[in-house]
mmCIF file of C-alpha atoms in Angstrom:
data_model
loop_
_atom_site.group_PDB
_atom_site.id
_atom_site.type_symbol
_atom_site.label_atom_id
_atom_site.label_comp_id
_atom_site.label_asym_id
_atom_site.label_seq_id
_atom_site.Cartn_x
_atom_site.Cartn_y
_atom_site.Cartn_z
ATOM 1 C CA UNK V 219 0.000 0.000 0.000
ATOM 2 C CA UNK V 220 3.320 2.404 0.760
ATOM 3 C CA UNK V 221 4.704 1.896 -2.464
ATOM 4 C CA UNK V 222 1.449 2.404 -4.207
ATOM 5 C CA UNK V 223 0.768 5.651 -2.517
ATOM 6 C CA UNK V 224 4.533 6.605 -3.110
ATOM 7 C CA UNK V 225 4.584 5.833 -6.915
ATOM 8 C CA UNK V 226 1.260 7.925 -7.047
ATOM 9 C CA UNK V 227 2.831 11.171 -5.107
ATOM 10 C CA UNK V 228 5.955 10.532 -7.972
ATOM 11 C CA UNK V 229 3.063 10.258 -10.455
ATOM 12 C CA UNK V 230 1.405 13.562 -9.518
ATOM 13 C CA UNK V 231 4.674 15.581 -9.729
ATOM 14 C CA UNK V 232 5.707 14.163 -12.922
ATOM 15 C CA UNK V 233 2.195 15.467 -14.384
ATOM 16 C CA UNK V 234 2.980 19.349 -13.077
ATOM 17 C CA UNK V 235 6.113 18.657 -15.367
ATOM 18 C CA UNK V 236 3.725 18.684 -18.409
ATOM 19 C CA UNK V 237 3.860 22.492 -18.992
ATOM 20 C CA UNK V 238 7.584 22.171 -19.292
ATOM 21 C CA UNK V 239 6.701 19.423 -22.427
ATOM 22 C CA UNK V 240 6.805 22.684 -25.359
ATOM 23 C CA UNK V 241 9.776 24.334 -23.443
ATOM 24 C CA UNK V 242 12.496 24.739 -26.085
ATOM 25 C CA UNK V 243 16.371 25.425 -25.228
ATOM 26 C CA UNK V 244 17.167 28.858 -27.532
ATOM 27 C CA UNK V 245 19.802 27.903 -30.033
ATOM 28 C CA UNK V 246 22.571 30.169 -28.469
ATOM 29 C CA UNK V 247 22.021 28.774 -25.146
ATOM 30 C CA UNK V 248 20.733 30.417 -21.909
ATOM 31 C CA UNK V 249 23.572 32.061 -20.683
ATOM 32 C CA UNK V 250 24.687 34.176 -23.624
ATOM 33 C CA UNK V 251 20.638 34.581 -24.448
ATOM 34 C CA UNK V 252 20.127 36.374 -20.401
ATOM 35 C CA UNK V 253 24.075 37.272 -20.548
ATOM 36 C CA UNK V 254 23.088 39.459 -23.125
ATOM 37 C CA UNK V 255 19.190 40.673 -22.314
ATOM 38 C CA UNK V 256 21.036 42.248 -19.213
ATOM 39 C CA UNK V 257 23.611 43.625 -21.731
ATOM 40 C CA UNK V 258 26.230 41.778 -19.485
ATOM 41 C CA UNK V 259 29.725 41.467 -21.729
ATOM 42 C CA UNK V 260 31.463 38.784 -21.267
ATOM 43 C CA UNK V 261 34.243 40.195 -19.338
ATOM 44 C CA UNK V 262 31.717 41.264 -16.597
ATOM 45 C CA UNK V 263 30.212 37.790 -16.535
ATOM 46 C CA UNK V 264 33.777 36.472 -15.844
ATOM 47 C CA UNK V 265 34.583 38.604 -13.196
ATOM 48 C CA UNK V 266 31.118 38.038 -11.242
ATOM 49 C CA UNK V 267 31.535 34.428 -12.087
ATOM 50 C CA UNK V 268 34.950 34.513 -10.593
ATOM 51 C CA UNK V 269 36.470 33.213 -14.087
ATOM 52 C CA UNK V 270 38.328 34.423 -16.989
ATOM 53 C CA UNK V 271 36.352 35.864 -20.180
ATOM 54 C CA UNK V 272 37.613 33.222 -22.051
ATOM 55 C CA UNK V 273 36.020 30.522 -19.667
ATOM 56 C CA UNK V 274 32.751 32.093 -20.110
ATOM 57 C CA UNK V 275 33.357 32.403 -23.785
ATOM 58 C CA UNK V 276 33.674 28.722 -24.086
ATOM 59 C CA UNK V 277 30.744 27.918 -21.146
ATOM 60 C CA UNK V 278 28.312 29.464 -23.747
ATOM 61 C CA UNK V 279 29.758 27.484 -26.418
ATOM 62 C CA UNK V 280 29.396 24.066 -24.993
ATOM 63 C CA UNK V 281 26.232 25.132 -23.425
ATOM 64 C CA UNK V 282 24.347 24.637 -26.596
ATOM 65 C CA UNK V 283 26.171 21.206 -27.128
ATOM 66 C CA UNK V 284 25.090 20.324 -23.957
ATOM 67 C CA UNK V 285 29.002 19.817 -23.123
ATOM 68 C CA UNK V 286 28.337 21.826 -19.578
ATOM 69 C CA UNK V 287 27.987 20.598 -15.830
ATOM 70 C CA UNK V 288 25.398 21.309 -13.890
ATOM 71 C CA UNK V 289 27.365 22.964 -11.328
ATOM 72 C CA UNK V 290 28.848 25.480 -14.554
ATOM 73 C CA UNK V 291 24.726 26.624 -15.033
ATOM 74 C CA UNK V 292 24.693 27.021 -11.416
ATOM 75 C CA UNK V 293 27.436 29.491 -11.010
ATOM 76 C CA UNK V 294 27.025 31.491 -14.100
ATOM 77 C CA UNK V 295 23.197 31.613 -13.386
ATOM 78 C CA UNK V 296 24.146 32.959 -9.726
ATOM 79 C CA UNK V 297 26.125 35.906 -11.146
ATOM 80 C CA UNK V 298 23.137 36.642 -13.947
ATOM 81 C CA UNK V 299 20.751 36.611 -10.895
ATOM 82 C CA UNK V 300 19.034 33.435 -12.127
ATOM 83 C CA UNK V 301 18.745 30.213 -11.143
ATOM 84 C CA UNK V 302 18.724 26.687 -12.936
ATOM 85 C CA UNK V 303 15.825 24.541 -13.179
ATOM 86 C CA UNK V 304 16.059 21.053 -13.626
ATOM 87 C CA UNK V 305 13.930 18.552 -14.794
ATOM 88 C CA UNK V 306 13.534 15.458 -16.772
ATOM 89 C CA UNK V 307 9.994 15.491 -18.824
ATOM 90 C CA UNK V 308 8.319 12.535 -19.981
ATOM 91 C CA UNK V 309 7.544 12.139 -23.480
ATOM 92 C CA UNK V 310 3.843 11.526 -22.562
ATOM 93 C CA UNK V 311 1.667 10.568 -19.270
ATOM 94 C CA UNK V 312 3.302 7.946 -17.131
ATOM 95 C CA UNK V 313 0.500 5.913 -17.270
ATOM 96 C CA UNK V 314 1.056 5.258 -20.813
ATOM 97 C CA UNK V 315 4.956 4.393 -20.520
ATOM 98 C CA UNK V 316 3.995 1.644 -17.695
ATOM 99 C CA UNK V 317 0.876 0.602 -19.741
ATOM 100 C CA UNK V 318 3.737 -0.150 -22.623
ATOM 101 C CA UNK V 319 5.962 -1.931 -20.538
ATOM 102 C CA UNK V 320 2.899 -3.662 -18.911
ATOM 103 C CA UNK V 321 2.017 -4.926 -22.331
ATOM 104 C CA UNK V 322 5.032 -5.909 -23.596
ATOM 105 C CA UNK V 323 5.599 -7.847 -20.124
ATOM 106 C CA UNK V 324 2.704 -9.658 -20.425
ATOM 107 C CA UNK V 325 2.959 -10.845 -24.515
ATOM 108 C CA UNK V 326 6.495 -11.945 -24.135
ATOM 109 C CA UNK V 327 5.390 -13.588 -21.207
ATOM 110 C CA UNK V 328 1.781 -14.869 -22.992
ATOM 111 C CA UNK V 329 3.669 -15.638 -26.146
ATOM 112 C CA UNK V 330 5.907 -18.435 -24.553
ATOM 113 C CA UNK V 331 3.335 -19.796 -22.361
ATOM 114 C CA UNK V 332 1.301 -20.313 -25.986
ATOM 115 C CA UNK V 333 4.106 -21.699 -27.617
ATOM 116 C CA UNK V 334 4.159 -24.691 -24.758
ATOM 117 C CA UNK V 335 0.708 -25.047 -24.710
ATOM 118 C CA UNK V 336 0.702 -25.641 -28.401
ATOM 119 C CA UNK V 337 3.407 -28.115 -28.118
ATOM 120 C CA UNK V 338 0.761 -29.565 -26.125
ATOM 121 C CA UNK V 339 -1.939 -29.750 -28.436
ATOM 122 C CA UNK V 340 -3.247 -26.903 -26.281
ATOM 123 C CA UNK V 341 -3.556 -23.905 -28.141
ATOM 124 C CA UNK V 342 -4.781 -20.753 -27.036
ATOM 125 C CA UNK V 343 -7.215 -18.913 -29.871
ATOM 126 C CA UNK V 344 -5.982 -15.551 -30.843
ATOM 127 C CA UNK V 345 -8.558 -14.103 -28.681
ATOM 128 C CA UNK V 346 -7.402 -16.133 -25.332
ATOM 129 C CA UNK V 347 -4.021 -14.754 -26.085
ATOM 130 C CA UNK V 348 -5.419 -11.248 -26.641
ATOM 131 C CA UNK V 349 -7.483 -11.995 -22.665
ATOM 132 C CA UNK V 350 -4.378 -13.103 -21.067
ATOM 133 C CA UNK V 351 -2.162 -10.256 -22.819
ATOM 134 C CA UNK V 352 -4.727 -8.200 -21.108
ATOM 135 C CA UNK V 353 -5.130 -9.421 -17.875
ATOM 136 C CA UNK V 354 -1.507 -9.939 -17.215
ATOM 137 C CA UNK V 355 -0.780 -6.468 -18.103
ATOM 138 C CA UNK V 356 -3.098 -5.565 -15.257
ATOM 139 C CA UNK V 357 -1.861 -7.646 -12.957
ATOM 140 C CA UNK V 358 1.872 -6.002 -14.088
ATOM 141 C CA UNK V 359 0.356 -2.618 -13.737
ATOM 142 C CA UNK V 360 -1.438 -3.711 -10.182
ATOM 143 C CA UNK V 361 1.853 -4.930 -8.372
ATOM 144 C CA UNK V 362 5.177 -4.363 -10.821
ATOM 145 C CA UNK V 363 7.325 -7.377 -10.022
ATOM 146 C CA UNK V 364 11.249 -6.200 -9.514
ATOM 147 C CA UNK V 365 12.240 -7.290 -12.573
ATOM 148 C CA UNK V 366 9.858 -4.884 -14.385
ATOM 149 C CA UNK V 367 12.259 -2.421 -16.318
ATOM 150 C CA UNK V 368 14.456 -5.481 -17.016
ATOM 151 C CA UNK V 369 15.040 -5.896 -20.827
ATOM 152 C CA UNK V 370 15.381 -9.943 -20.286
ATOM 153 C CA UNK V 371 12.641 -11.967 -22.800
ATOM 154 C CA UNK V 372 12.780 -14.547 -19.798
ATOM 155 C CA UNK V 373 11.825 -12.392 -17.465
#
């Protein structure tokens, strides 16, 4: 019941994330893009930031390549009187990306069971396989088993 209600309070502040989903990074990079809306040269950014021009020079050109630590945003956002924001956005609800995995869970899963049972003579219709797909992605979705996220067809 704790892990339930804990993957639900994750659940709800993913979703306030969704705002963030048409966000777009400007080409130059946020630090030269503020650096110069405050009409900040580079030299002054250094010497706020503690660093030469030429190490803010090449800060804003890695920004853009995403070649910059966390830690670099932090400090040159503290001497532009800004602050970073972090956040990892899903591509779509949540509920979708563990329906997915649910699914595909449950067919590899249904899919060798059915291959037995036919050895067997015991066939499952395409509809019974459709059922279980379905009710084992459920039960996935209900209580996800540790080995969830694992990529292993035996699993």
């Amino acid at each position: 019941m704790m892990k339930k209600l804990l993957r639900q309070q994750y659940r709800d502040q993913l979703a306030s994330t969704s705002a963030l989903a048409s966000f777009t990074v400007p080409t130059e990079g946020w630090v030269r893009l503020v650096r110069k809306a405050l009409g900040m040269t580079l030299r002054q950014l250094g010497h706020r930031m503690g660093v030469s021009t030429s190490a803010v020079a090449r800060l804003e050109r890695m920004e853009p390549e995403g070649r910059v630590t966390l830690a670099q945003l932090e400090k040159a956002a503290a001497a532009l009187d800004c602050r970073v924001v972090y956040a990892l956005v899903p591509d779509g609800p949540v509920e979708e990306t563990l329906a997915r995995q649910a699914e595909r869970k449950a067919r590899a899963r249904v899919e060798k069971v059915s291959v037995n049972m036919a050895l067997e003579k015991q066939q499952l219709t395409p509809q019974q396989i459709a059922d279980r797909i379905a009710e084992s992605s459920q039960r996935y979705l209900d209580n996800p088993p540790r080995d969830f996220w694992d990529d292993d067809p035996e699993s």
